XYZ file of C-alpha atoms in Angstrom:
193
model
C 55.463 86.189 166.846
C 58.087 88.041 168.735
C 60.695 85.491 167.423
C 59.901 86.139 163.734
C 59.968 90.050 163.977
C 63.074 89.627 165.834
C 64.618 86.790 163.679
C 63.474 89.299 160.837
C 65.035 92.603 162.106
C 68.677 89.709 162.654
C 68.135 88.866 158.650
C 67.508 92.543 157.495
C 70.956 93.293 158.928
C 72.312 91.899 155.374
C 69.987 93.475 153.146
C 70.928 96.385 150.943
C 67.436 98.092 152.340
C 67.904 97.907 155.893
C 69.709 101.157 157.145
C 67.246 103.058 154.646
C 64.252 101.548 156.847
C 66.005 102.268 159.844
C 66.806 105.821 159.207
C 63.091 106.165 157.975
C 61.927 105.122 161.219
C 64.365 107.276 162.732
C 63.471 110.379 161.217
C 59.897 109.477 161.495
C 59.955 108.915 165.602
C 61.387 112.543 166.109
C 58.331 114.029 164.408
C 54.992 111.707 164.596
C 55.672 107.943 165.035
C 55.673 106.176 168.221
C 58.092 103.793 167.566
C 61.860 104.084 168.450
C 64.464 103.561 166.116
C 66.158 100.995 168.783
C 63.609 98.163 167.302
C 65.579 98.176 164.519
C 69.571 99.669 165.897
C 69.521 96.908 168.546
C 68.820 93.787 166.259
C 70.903 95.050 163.142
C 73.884 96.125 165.400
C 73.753 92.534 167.080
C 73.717 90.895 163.615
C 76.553 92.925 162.073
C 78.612 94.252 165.341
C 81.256 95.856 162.825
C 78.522 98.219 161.126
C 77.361 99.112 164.761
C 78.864 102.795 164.134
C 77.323 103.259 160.992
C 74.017 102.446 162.189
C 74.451 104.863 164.909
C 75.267 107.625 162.807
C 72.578 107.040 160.480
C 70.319 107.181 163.169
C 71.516 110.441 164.663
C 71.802 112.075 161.199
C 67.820 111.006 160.566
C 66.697 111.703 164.247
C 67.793 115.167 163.838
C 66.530 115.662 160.440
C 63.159 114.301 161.883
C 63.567 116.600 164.993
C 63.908 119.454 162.620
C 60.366 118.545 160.456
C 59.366 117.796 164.310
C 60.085 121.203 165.254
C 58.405 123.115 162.452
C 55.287 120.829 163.328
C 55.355 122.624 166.838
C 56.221 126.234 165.134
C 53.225 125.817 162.138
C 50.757 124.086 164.523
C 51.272 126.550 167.411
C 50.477 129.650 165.140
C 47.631 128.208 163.058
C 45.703 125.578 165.775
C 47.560 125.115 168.846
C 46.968 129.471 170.093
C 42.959 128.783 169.694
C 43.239 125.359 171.706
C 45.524 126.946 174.706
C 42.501 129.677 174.679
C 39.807 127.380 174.525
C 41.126 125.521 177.808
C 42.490 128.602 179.277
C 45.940 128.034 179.564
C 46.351 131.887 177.480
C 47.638 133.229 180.763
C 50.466 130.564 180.858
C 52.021 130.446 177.751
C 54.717 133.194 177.857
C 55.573 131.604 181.361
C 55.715 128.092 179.614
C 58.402 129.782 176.726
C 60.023 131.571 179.574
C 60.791 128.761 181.292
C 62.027 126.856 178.254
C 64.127 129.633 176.707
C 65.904 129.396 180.351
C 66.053 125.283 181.000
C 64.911 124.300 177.544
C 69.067 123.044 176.572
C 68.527 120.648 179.444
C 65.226 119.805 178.764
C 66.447 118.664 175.154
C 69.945 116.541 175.899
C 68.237 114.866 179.164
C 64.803 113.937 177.168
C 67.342 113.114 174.113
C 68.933 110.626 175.914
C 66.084 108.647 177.694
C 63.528 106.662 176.312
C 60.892 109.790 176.375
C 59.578 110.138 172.796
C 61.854 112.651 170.932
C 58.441 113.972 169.027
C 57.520 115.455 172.295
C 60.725 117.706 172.827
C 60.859 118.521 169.128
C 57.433 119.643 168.661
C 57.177 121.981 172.073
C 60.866 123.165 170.856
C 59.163 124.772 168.015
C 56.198 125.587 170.218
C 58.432 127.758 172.515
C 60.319 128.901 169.455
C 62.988 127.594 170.978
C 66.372 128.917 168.997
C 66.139 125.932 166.046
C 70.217 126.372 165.701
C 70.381 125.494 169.552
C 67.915 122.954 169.385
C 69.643 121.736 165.715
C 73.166 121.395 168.301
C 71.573 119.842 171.247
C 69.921 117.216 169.441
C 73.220 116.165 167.613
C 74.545 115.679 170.877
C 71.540 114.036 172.679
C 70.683 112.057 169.913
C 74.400 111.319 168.903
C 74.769 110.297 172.440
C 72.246 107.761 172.598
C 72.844 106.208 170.247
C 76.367 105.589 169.731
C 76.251 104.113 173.777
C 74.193 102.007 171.998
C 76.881 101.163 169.482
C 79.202 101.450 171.832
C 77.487 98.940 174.351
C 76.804 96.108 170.961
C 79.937 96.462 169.499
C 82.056 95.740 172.461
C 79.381 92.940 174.266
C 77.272 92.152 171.277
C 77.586 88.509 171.635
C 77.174 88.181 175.627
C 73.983 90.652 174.919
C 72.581 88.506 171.637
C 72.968 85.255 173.859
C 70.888 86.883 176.454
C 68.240 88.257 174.514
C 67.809 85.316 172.196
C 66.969 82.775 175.474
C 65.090 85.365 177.032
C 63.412 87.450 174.045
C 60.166 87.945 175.547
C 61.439 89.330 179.133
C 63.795 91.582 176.681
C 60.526 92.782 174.910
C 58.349 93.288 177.823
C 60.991 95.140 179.452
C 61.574 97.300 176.600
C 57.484 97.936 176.430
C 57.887 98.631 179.942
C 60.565 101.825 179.616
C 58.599 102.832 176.574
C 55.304 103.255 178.571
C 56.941 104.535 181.464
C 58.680 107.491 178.986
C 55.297 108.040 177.669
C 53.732 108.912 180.942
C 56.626 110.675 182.326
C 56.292 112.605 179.267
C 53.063 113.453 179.495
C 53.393 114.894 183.021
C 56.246 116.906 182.596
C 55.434 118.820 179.519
């Protein structure tokens, strides 16, 4: 199974469709989906090493746009549901100390969580929650998001055939490992924010 979706992602390098399904999944991980555009950058970038860039900039250009949709999910939600749920489980008192706190580290809190393999949906969405300044966050996610991705490229481009040898004898240890991080960012999501 995990050899076909993989031997799939390798073939759908060379089809006219392929960056347009990555960038969807790109844009659609910064605002609700759970899975990272990397299932898609890593395998396409090992297949064509010389499009490596473009990929990368596709997926920061989508990320962002995502982030952005992400970000007005966390402004709308906040103001219509999310004020009656904070009061429900009494957290009322704790807001404006939350937004504090973000207006002062929220920069950082967007390029480190950018860069790692914490769910993006998570920083955009309590962004617009702590109506965080949306040019700021707009700038910060260029960079976070440009910046992951493009080490990415950076990383397949120059070693994309040492890294596609490894993978493809050891493709389940690659997979399980990459579950792994993804879990992990999940719960050290969770307990930060």
């Amino acid at each position: 199974m995990l050899r076909r979706i993989y031997d799939w992602c390798i073939d759908a390098a060379h089809k006219p469709y392929a960056i347009w399904l990555m960038g969807a999944v790109s844009f659609a991980e910064s605002s609700f989906f759970p899975i990272p555009p990397d299932v898609m950058l890593i395998p396409m970038s090992l297949a064509r090493p010389e499009r490596a860039w473009l990929y990368a900039l596709v997926c920061t250009v989508t990320s962002v746009a995502g982030g952005i949709v992400g970000y007005l999910i966390g402004a709308l939600l906040y103001d219509s549901v999310g004020h009656w749920l904070i009061q429900l489980y009494g957290y009322g008192d704790k807001v404006e100390a939350f937004r504090a706190g973000y207006a002062e580290y929220g920069a950082w809190i967007i390029l480190l969580k950018g860069l790692t393999p914490i769910p993006f949906k998570l920083v955009t969405i309590t962004s617009g929650f702590a109506n965080y300044n949306i040019w700021m966050f707009i700038g910060l996610s260029f960079i976070a998001r440009g910046g992951r991705f493009f080490l990415v490229a950076i990383l397949l481009n120059r070693y994309g055939v040492w890294i596609r040898e490894n993978i493809e004898k050891r493709l389940g240890l690659w997979v399980a490992l990459a579950a792994g991080v993804l879990v992990l960012g999940f719960i050290i999501a969770f307990r930060l924010l």
